Coordinates of C-alpha atoms in Angstrom, one line a residue:
M108 CA 0.0 0.0 0.0
S109 CA 1.4 3.4 -1.0
Y110 CA 1.7 6.1 1.6
L111 CA -1.1 8.1 -0.2
E112 CA -3.4 5.1 0.0
A113 CA -2.5 4.7 3.7
A114 CA -3.2 8.4 4.2
R115 CA -6.7 8.1 2.6
R116 CA -7.4 5.0 4.7
H117 CA -6.6 6.9 7.9
A118 CA -8.6 9.9 6.7
I119 CA -11.6 7.7 6.0
L120 CA -11.4 6.1 9.4
N121 CA -10.9 9.5 11.2
A122 CA -13.9 11.0 9.3
K123 CA -16.0 7.9 10.1
R124 CA -15.4 8.3 13.8
Y125 CA -15.5 12.1 14.2
G126 CA -17.6 13.3 11.3
R127 CA -14.7 15.2 9.6
A128 CA -11.1 14.1 9.2
N129 CA -8.3 16.1 10.8
W130 CA -5.2 16.3 8.7
K131 CA -2.9 16.5 11.8
A132 CA -4.3 13.3 13.2
V133 CA -3.9 11.6 9.8
L134 CA -0.4 12.9 9.4
G135 CA 0.6 11.6 12.9
K136 CA -0.7 8.1 12.0
L137 CA 1.0 8.1 8.7
M138 CA 4.4 9.2 10.0
G139 CA 4.2 6.5 12.7
E140 CA 3.7 3.9 10.0
H141 CA 6.2 5.4 7.5
P142 CA 9.2 6.9 9.3
E143 CA 11.0 7.1 6.0
L144 CA 8.7 10.1 5.1
R145 CA 10.0 12.3 7.8
G146 CA 12.6 13.8 5.5
R147 CA 9.9 14.9 3.1
G148 CA 7.9 16.9 5.6
R149 CA 6.5 19.8 3.5
E150 CA 5.6 17.6 0.5
V151 CA 3.9 15.0 2.7
V152 CA 1.9 17.6 4.6
E153 CA 0.6 19.1 1.4
E154 CA -0.4 15.6 0.1
V155 CA -2.1 14.7 3.4
R156 CA -4.0 17.9 3.5
R157 CA -5.2 17.4 -0.1
V158 CA -6.3 13.8 0.7
V159 CA -8.2 15.0 3.8
E160 CA -9.9 17.7 1.9
E161 CA -11.1 15.1 -0.6
V162 CA -12.4 12.8 2.1
N163 CA -14.2 15.7 3.9
A164 CA -15.9 16.5 0.6
L165 CA -17.6 13.1 0.7
T166 CA -21.0 12.5 2.1
R167 CA -21.4 10.6 5.3
E168 CA -22.8 7.6 3.3
E169 CA -19.8 7.6 0.9
I170 CA -17.5 7.6 3.9
E171 CA -19.3 4.7 5.5
R172 CA -19.3 2.7 2.2
E173 CA -15.6 3.4 1.6
A174 CA -14.7 2.4 5.2
E175 CA -16.5 -0.8 4.7
R176 CA -14.8 -1.4 1.4
L177 CA -11.4 -0.8 2.9
G178 CA -12.2 -3.1 5.7
A179 CA -11.3 -0.3 8.2
P180 CA -11.8 -1.7 11.7
E181 CA -14.0 0.4 13.8
R182 CA -12.1 1.7 16.8
R183 CA -13.9 0.8 20.0
R184 CA -14.1 3.3 22.8
K185 CA -13.1 1.9 26.2
R186 CA -15.9 2.2 28.6
E187 CA -16.5 1.4 32.2
A188 CA -18.7 -1.7 32.7
G189 CA -21.6 0.4 33.9
L190 CA -22.0 2.3 37.1
P191 CA -20.5 0.7 40.3
E192 CA -22.9 -0.8 42.8
L193 CA -24.2 1.5 45.6
P194 CA -22.7 0.8 49.0
G195 CA -24.6 -0.3 52.1
D196 CA -28.2 -1.5 52.2
T197 CA -29.9 -1.2 48.9
S198 CA -33.2 -2.8 49.7
R199 CA -34.9 0.6 49.9
V200 CA -33.1 3.3 47.9
V201 CA -34.1 6.9 48.2
M202 CA -31.9 9.6 46.5
R203 CA -32.3 13.3 45.8
F204 CA -31.4 15.8 43.2
A205 CA -31.1 19.2 44.9
P206 CA -30.5 22.3 42.7
N207 CA -30.6 25.9 43.7
P208 CA -33.3 27.8 41.7
S209 CA -30.8 30.4 40.4
G210 CA -31.7 29.5 36.8
P211 CA -32.5 26.5 34.6
L212 CA -30.4 23.4 34.5
H213 CA -27.0 23.1 32.7
L214 CA -24.7 20.3 31.8
G215 CA -23.2 20.2 35.3
H216 CA -26.7 19.7 36.8
A217 CA -27.4 17.0 34.1
R218 CA -24.6 14.9 35.5
A219 CA -26.0 14.8 39.0
A220 CA -29.6 14.4 37.8
V221 CA -28.9 11.5 35.4
L222 CA -26.6 9.6 37.8
N223 CA -29.2 9.8 40.6
H224 CA -32.0 8.8 38.3
E225 CA -30.0 5.9 36.9
Y226 CA -29.3 4.5 40.3
V227 CA -32.9 4.9 41.4
R228 CA -34.0 3.0 38.3
R229 CA -31.5 0.3 38.9
Y230 CA -32.7 -0.3 42.5
S231 CA -36.4 0.4 41.9
G232 CA -36.1 3.3 44.4
R233 CA -37.4 6.9 44.7
L234 CA -36.0 10.2 43.5
I235 CA -36.7 13.4 45.3
L236 CA -36.4 16.8 43.6
R237 CA -35.5 19.2 46.3
I238 CA -35.4 22.9 45.4
E239 CA -32.9 24.5 47.8
D240 CA -34.1 28.1 47.9
T241 CA -33.1 29.2 51.4
D242 CA -30.7 31.9 50.0
P243 CA -33.2 34.6 48.8
A244 CA -30.4 36.5 47.0
R245 CA -29.8 33.6 44.6
V246 CA -33.5 32.8 43.8
Y247 CA -34.6 33.3 40.2
P248 CA -38.4 32.9 40.4
P249 CA -39.0 31.4 36.9
A250 CA -36.5 28.6 37.8
Y251 CA -39.2 26.9 40.0
E252 CA -41.0 25.9 36.7
M253 CA -37.9 25.7 34.5
I254 CA -36.1 23.0 36.5
P255 CA -38.9 20.4 36.4
Q256 CA -39.3 21.2 32.6
D257 CA -35.6 20.6 32.1
L258 CA -35.7 17.3 34.0
S259 CA -38.7 16.2 31.9
W260 CA -36.8 16.9 28.7
L261 CA -33.8 15.0 30.1
G262 CA -36.1 12.0 30.8
V263 CA -35.5 12.1 34.6
E264 CA -38.6 10.9 36.5
V265 CA -39.1 12.5 39.9
H266 CA -41.3 10.9 42.6
Q267 CA -41.5 13.8 45.0
V268 CA -40.9 17.5 44.9
V269 CA -39.8 19.4 48.0
V270 CA -39.3 23.1 48.2
Q271 CA -37.1 24.1 51.2
S272 CA -38.7 27.6 51.7
S273 CA -41.9 25.8 52.6
R274 CA -40.2 24.0 55.4
L275 CA -38.8 26.9 57.4
D276 CA -40.8 25.9 60.5
V277 CA -39.1 22.5 60.4
Y278 CA -35.6 24.0 60.4
R279 CA -36.6 26.4 63.2
E280 CA -37.9 23.6 65.3
H281 CA -34.7 21.5 64.9
A282 CA -32.6 24.5 65.6
E283 CA -34.4 25.1 68.9
Q284 CA -33.9 21.4 69.7
L285 CA -30.1 21.9 69.3
I286 CA -30.2 25.0 71.5
R287 CA -32.1 23.0 74.3
M288 CA -29.5 20.2 73.9
G289 CA -26.7 22.7 74.5
R290 CA -25.5 22.1 71.0
A291 CA -26.1 25.6 69.5
Y292 CA -25.7 29.2 70.5
V293 CA -26.5 32.6 69.1
C294 CA -23.3 34.5 68.2
F295 CA -23.1 38.3 67.8
C296 CA -19.4 38.4 66.7
D297 CA -18.7 40.0 63.4
T298 CA -17.4 37.7 60.7
E299 CA -13.8 38.9 60.8
H300 CA -13.5 38.8 64.6
F301 CA -14.9 35.3 64.8
R302 CA -12.5 34.2 62.0
R303 CA -9.6 35.3 64.0
L304 CA -10.9 33.5 67.2
R305 CA -11.5 30.4 65.2
G306 CA -8.0 30.5 63.7
R307 CA -6.6 30.6 67.2
G308 CA -9.0 27.9 68.5
E309 CA -10.5 30.4 71.0
P310 CA -14.2 30.5 72.0
C311 CA -16.1 33.7 71.7
E312 CA -17.8 35.3 74.6
H313 CA -21.3 34.1 73.5
R314 CA -20.4 30.4 73.5
E315 CA -21.3 29.9 77.2
Q316 CA -24.6 31.6 77.2
S317 CA -27.4 29.7 78.9
V318 CA -30.0 27.8 77.1
E319 CA -32.6 30.4 78.1
E320 CA -30.4 33.2 76.8
N321 CA -29.9 31.5 73.5
L322 CA -33.6 30.7 73.0
R323 CA -34.4 34.3 73.7
E324 CA -31.8 35.7 71.4
F325 CA -32.8 33.1 68.7
G326 CA -36.3 34.5 68.9
R327 CA -35.0 38.0 68.5
M328 CA -33.4 36.9 65.2
F329 CA -36.9 36.4 63.9
S330 CA -38.2 39.8 65.1
E331 CA -35.8 42.7 65.8
L332 CA -32.2 41.8 65.0
K333 CA -30.8 43.0 61.7
E334 CA -29.0 41.1 59.0
G335 CA -25.4 40.5 60.0
E336 CA -26.0 41.1 63.7
A337 CA -26.3 37.5 64.8
V338 CA -26.1 33.9 63.6
L339 CA -26.9 30.6 65.2
R340 CA -23.7 28.5 65.5
L341 CA -23.4 24.7 66.0
K342 CA -21.2 24.0 69.1
T343 CA -18.8 21.5 67.5
G344 CA -15.6 22.4 69.4
M345 CA -13.0 25.1 69.0
E346 CA -10.2 22.6 69.5
L347 CA -11.0 20.7 66.3
R348 CA -8.0 20.2 64.0
D349 CA -9.7 21.7 61.0
P350 CA -10.7 25.3 61.6
A351 CA -13.6 25.0 59.1
M352 CA -15.2 22.5 61.4
R353 CA -15.1 24.8 64.5
D354 CA -18.5 26.2 65.5
F355 CA -19.8 26.8 62.0
P356 CA -23.1 28.8 61.5
I357 CA -26.4 26.9 60.8
M358 CA -29.0 29.8 60.8
R359 CA -28.7 33.4 59.6
I360 CA -30.7 36.5 59.0
S361 CA -31.4 37.7 55.5
E362 CA -33.5 40.8 54.8
V363 CA -33.5 40.2 51.0
P364 CA -37.2 39.6 50.0
H365 CA -38.0 36.0 49.1
P366 CA -40.4 35.5 46.2
R367 CA -42.4 32.7 47.9
V368 CA -42.3 33.4 51.7
D369 CA -42.3 36.2 54.1
A370 CA -39.3 35.3 56.2
R371 CA -36.1 36.8 57.5
V372 CA -34.3 33.8 59.1
Y373 CA -33.0 30.9 57.0
P374 CA -31.0 27.8 57.5
L375 CA -27.6 27.5 55.9
M376 CA -27.0 24.7 53.5
N377 CA -25.4 22.1 55.8
F378 CA -28.1 22.4 58.3
S379 CA -31.1 22.3 56.0
V380 CA -29.6 19.4 53.9
A381 CA -28.9 17.2 56.9
V382 CA -32.4 17.8 58.4
D383 CA -34.1 17.1 55.1
D384 CA -32.1 14.1 54.1
H385 CA -33.0 12.5 57.4
L386 CA -36.7 13.4 57.5
L387 CA -37.2 12.5 53.8
G388 CA -35.5 9.1 54.3
V389 CA -32.6 9.7 51.9
T390 CA -30.5 6.5 51.9
H391 CA -27.7 7.5 49.5
V392 CA -26.2 10.9 48.6
L393 CA -24.4 11.3 45.4
R394 CA -22.3 14.5 45.2
G395 CA -19.0 15.9 44.0
K396 CA -15.9 15.6 46.0
D397 CA -15.8 19.3 46.5
H398 CA -18.6 18.6 49.1
I399 CA -16.4 16.4 51.3
V400 CA -16.0 19.2 53.8
N401 CA -19.8 19.7 53.8
T402 CA -20.3 16.0 54.4
R403 CA -18.0 16.2 57.5
K404 CA -20.0 19.2 58.8
Q405 CA -23.3 17.4 58.3
E406 CA -21.9 14.5 60.3
F407 CA -22.0 16.6 63.4
I408 CA -25.7 17.3 63.0
Y409 CA -26.5 13.6 62.5
R410 CA -24.4 12.7 65.5
F411 CA -26.0 15.3 67.8
F412 CA -29.5 14.2 66.9
G413 CA -28.6 10.5 67.0
W414 CA -29.6 9.9 63.4
E415 CA -28.1 7.3 61.1
M416 CA -26.2 8.9 58.2
P417 CA -27.0 8.1 54.6
E418 CA -24.3 6.5 52.4
F419 CA -22.2 9.3 50.8
I420 CA -20.6 8.7 47.4
H421 CA -18.3 11.5 46.2
Y422 CA -17.2 11.8 42.6
G423 CA -14.5 13.9 40.9
R424 CA -15.1 17.3 39.3
M425 CA -16.1 17.4 35.7
K426 CA -14.6 20.3 33.8
I427 CA -16.7 21.6 31.0
E428 CA -15.0 23.9 28.6
G429 CA -16.3 26.0 25.7
V430 CA -19.6 27.2 27.2
R431 CA -20.9 29.5 30.0
L432 CA -22.4 27.6 32.9
S433 CA -22.7 30.1 35.8
T434 CA -26.4 31.0 36.1
S435 CA -25.6 34.3 37.9
E436 CA -23.2 35.3 35.1
I437 CA -25.7 34.2 32.5
R438 CA -28.5 36.2 34.1
R439 CA -26.4 39.3 34.1
G440 CA -25.5 38.6 30.4
I441 CA -29.2 38.2 29.5
E442 CA -30.2 41.4 31.3
A443 CA -27.3 43.3 29.6
G444 CA -28.4 42.0 26.2
E445 CA -25.2 39.9 25.7
Y446 CA -27.3 36.7 25.4
S447 CA -30.7 36.3 23.7
G448 CA -32.0 34.1 26.5
W449 CA -31.3 31.0 28.5
D450 CA -31.3 29.0 25.2
D451 CA -28.6 31.1 23.6
V452 CA -26.4 28.6 21.7
R453 CA -23.2 29.9 23.4
L454 CA -24.5 28.6 26.7
G455 CA -24.2 25.2 28.4
T456 CA -27.8 25.1 29.6
L457 CA -29.9 22.1 28.6
R458 CA -32.2 24.6 26.8
A459 CA -29.3 25.7 24.7
L460 CA -28.4 22.1 23.9
A461 CA -32.0 21.3 23.0
R462 CA -32.2 24.4 20.7
R463 CA -29.0 23.2 18.9
G464 CA -30.5 19.8 18.2
F465 CA -29.1 17.6 20.8
M466 CA -31.2 14.7 21.9
P467 CA -31.8 14.2 25.6
E468 CA -30.7 10.5 25.3
A469 CA -27.3 11.7 23.9
V470 CA -26.8 13.8 27.0
R471 CA -27.7 10.9 29.2
R472 CA -25.4 8.5 27.4
A473 CA -22.5 11.0 27.6
V474 CA -23.1 11.6 31.4
L475 CA -23.3 7.8 32.1
E476 CA -20.1 7.2 30.1
A477 CA -18.3 9.8 32.4
G478 CA -19.6 7.8 35.4
V479 CA -18.9 8.4 39.0
K480 CA -15.1 8.2 39.0
Q481 CA -13.3 9.8 41.9
S482 CA -10.7 11.4 39.7
D483 CA -11.4 14.7 38.0
I484 CA -12.4 14.6 34.4
S485 CA -13.0 16.9 31.4
F486 CA -16.3 16.6 29.7
S487 CA -15.8 15.2 26.2
W488 CA -17.8 17.1 23.6
K489 CA -16.6 14.5 21.1
V490 CA -18.3 11.8 23.0
L491 CA -21.5 13.9 23.2
Y492 CA -21.3 14.5 19.4
A493 CA -20.8 10.8 18.7
H494 CA -23.8 9.8 20.8
N495 CA -26.0 12.5 19.2
R496 CA -24.9 11.6 15.7
Q497 CA -26.0 8.0 16.3
L498 CA -29.4 9.3 17.2
V499 CA -30.0 12.0 14.6
E500 CA -28.1 10.6 11.6
P501 CA -30.9 8.0 10.7
V502 CA -33.6 10.6 10.9
A503 CA -32.0 13.9 9.7
D504 CA -32.8 14.7 6.1
R505 CA -30.0 16.1 3.9
Y506 CA -29.8 19.6 2.3
F507 CA -27.2 21.9 0.8
F508 CA -26.1 25.0 2.6
V509 CA -23.2 27.2 1.3
A510 CA -21.5 29.3 3.9
S511 CA -19.4 32.3 2.6
P512 CA -20.9 31.9 -0.9
A513 CA -19.0 32.7 -4.0
R514 CA -20.6 32.8 -7.5
L515 CA -19.5 30.2 -10.1
V516 CA -20.7 30.9 -13.7
V517 CA -21.2 27.7 -15.6
E518 CA -21.1 28.0 -19.4
G519 CA -22.6 25.5 -21.8
I520 CA -25.7 24.8 -19.8
E521 CA -29.0 26.7 -19.3
S522 CA -31.1 24.4 -17.2
F523 CA -30.7 21.4 -15.0
R524 CA -32.9 19.6 -12.6
A525 CA -31.6 17.0 -10.1
R526 CA -34.0 14.8 -8.1
V527 CA -32.2 13.9 -4.8
R528 CA -33.3 11.7 -2.0
L529 CA -34.0 13.5 1.3
H530 CA -32.1 10.7 3.0
P531 CA -29.9 8.3 1.0
D532 CA -30.9 5.3 3.0
H533 CA -34.6 6.0 3.1
P534 CA -36.2 6.5 -0.4
E535 CA -39.6 6.3 1.1
R536 CA -39.1 9.7 2.7
G537 CA -39.2 11.3 -0.7
Y538 CA -37.0 13.6 -2.7
R539 CA -36.0 17.2 -3.1
E540 CA -35.2 19.0 -6.3
L541 CA -32.3 21.2 -7.2
V542 CA -33.4 23.4 -10.2
L543 CA -30.8 25.3 -12.1
S544 CA -32.1 28.0 -14.6
G545 CA -30.0 30.2 -16.8
R546 CA -30.1 32.0 -20.1
G547 CA -27.8 32.4 -23.1
G548 CA -26.0 29.2 -22.4
R549 CA -24.9 30.3 -18.9
A550 CA -26.2 29.6 -15.4
E551 CA -24.9 30.6 -12.0
V552 CA -24.5 28.6 -8.8
F553 CA -23.1 29.4 -5.4
I554 CA -20.2 27.4 -4.0
D555 CA -18.2 27.8 -0.8
R556 CA -15.6 30.5 -1.1
R557 CA -13.0 28.2 0.4
D558 CA -13.7 25.6 -2.2
L559 CA -13.3 28.2 -4.9
E560 CA -9.9 29.3 -3.5
R561 CA -8.6 25.7 -3.5
L562 CA -9.6 25.0 -7.1
E563 CA -7.1 25.3 -10.0
E564 CA -7.8 26.3 -13.6
G565 CA -8.2 23.3 -15.8
Q566 CA -9.4 21.2 -12.9
V567 CA -12.6 19.0 -13.3
V568 CA -15.0 19.5 -10.4
R569 CA -18.1 17.5 -9.5
L570 CA -21.1 19.4 -8.2
M571 CA -22.6 16.9 -5.8
E572 CA -25.8 15.2 -7.0
G573 CA -25.4 17.2 -10.2
F574 CA -22.8 17.3 -13.0
N575 CA -19.1 17.9 -13.7
V576 CA -17.6 21.2 -14.7
L577 CA -14.2 22.2 -16.0
L578 CA -12.8 25.3 -14.2
R579 CA -11.7 28.0 -16.6
R580 CA -11.0 31.0 -14.3
A581 CA -11.1 31.7 -10.5
G582 CA -10.3 35.0 -8.9
G583 CA -11.8 38.0 -7.1
G584 CA -14.3 35.8 -5.3
E585 CA -15.9 34.5 -8.5
G586 CA -15.3 31.7 -10.9
V587 CA -16.1 30.6 -14.4
A588 CA -16.4 27.0 -15.5
E589 CA -17.8 25.1 -18.5
F590 CA -20.1 22.1 -18.4
H591 CA -18.1 19.0 -18.8
S592 CA -20.3 15.9 -18.3
R593 CA -23.1 14.4 -16.1
E594 CA -21.7 11.0 -15.2
L595 CA -20.3 10.4 -11.7
E596 CA -17.9 7.7 -13.2
E597 CA -16.4 10.4 -15.4
A598 CA -15.7 12.5 -12.3
K599 CA -14.0 9.6 -10.6
R600 CA -11.8 9.0 -13.6
H601 CA -10.6 12.6 -13.5
G602 CA -10.2 12.5 -9.7
A603 CA -12.6 15.3 -9.5
R604 CA -13.1 17.2 -6.2
L605 CA -16.6 16.8 -4.9
I606 CA -18.2 20.1 -3.7
H607 CA -21.7 21.1 -2.7
W608 CA -23.6 23.9 -4.4
V609 CA -26.8 25.9 -4.5
P610 CA -28.5 27.2 -7.7
A611 CA -28.4 31.0 -7.8
G612 CA -31.9 32.4 -8.0
E613 CA -33.4 29.2 -6.6
H614 CA -32.0 29.7 -3.1
V615 CA -32.9 31.0 0.4
E616 CA -30.9 33.1 2.7
V617 CA -29.7 31.1 5.7
E618 CA -28.0 32.1 9.0
V619 CA -26.5 29.4 11.2
L620 CA -26.0 30.3 14.9
R621 CA -22.9 28.6 16.3
P622 CA -21.3 28.8 19.8
E623 CA -18.3 30.6 18.4
G624 CA -20.2 32.9 16.1
R625 CA -22.5 32.7 13.1
D626 CA -22.3 31.7 9.5
T627 CA -24.4 33.4 6.8
G628 CA -24.9 32.0 3.4
V629 CA -27.5 30.4 1.1
G630 CA -29.4 27.2 1.1
E631 CA -31.3 25.2 -1.5
A632 CA -35.0 26.2 -2.0
A633 CA -36.3 22.9 -0.5
L634 CA -35.3 24.2 3.0
R635 CA -38.5 26.4 2.9
S636 CA -40.5 23.2 3.5
V637 CA -38.6 22.2 6.7
E638 CA -40.6 23.0 9.8
P639 CA -38.8 24.7 12.7
G640 CA -37.7 22.2 15.3
R641 CA -36.5 19.6 12.8
V642 CA -32.9 18.5 12.9
V643 CA -31.3 18.2 9.4
Q644 CA -27.9 17.7 8.0
F645 CA -26.2 20.3 5.9
E646 CA -24.0 18.3 3.6
R647 CA -20.3 18.8 4.2
Y648 CA -21.1 21.2 7.1
G649 CA -22.9 19.4 10.0
F650 CA -26.1 18.7 11.8
V651 CA -28.3 21.7 12.6
R652 CA -31.7 22.3 14.0
I653 CA -34.0 24.6 12.1
D654 CA -34.9 27.4 14.5
S655 CA -37.1 29.8 12.6
K656 CA -38.3 30.7 9.1
D657 CA -39.1 34.3 8.4
E658 CA -37.4 36.3 5.6
A659 CA -34.4 34.1 6.1
I660 CA -34.0 30.6 7.6
V661 CA -32.2 30.5 11.0
A662 CA -30.6 27.3 12.1
C663 CA -28.6 26.3 15.2
Y664 CA -25.4 24.3 14.8
A665 CA -25.1 21.1 16.7
H666 CA -21.9 19.4 15.6
P667 CA -20.1 17.9 12.6

């Protein structure tokens, strides 16, 4: 096998796996197999880039067929053999997904939601959705409805919904119990003063107040004390080795209005979570390892009340690059007009993924493949793309879209009509028509400007699903070619480059929204019949979801 044949084989395999071949990856494979080529670097690079361009001009079906003909083995991705078993007693499993209502759900939330749901399904257990809204400053009122909607889209079934702001009496009751047990006290120290005392392991002057004094001052927190004047602290011990464990606060005053309740004293997270997990019968808690310190804090509360702790499973952080996830930053961006909404394609919200054309099952598969490893991981967009491609490729109809269009004048032809399957594997779905009309023996088509820049005068080019042309002139963003022949075999004999095209005059304006920007161009007229919400494949470009149809067609890019 010549090195060019080997390069094409690697390019086909690379394109089959990732949607488009990467010339650097192909070059690396080739140089590993043929070390004798290393002295011909520039020449080999140019040849490899040319081969990769040719492969990337093929349709997905042509790549699949050629891969099968070459006998290219499909590379199998190493996977964990499913999720590990839950520890402890699994005869009655109750788990919870507990987001803060600061906005809708994003990819980070999806990991926790899907993993909890998968375990509950495995053990025929129950999943609780607990809205943790005891910090009024972080509450975004529409999120109370958006979160269940996002879970429904994700396919996560919830058996019970609990909103913490409706349980403030429960937290107050348990706080008073801790005071009566001598396990909590009202502290009036300012934050900085207490931090210095804590660092030295010294108790503050309020630590030895009587139960009666603490109950009285705790009552004043609900009536006359101001925000920042007092907190209720858990009496854990100022001698503990870790300063973070020393007498941490469990109740505080907030004068920020809450959208659902008229209140001014709220539990802090570690207190409300421990109380709720116990009272709701949670048996297993799945959380990131950044919560290990919180788990240790909650252990004090369980021990003081004499409760049995759930089983805690901590997994590593998942780094997600390329999208904005912080709901507070997104809210500010929406209010400032930087983002169009929670489904802006630049965001990592589930609504943005749905708008781009990702299937919920693809998100589930990608999350489950990441698993519950204790080591930190980076979220793989390639894995998500691969799972989504498996789901949408069989159902997505094909169309031509030309980004950065350049005009190509074709001489020697006036009209042409091509009847093309909407999906090459499903003739029963019907056909679309590409209609080329001209006059005086000339017609015009749009081709991608990058294709035009790569073509050379005298080169035979195949317009996909159409005919062959011989390029006569290219320059200034425009080209002139003459009709050569119709037969595909003729194009193969000439080694013709395969490019997509759109008939000029029989086209629609198209804008594609991408996370990194937008592409504007033209699409074939048949796109007018595609209803918004449908996922289609733009040949040689990628999968998109049709977003709207007004004067122009707006589509959202998913992946190659």
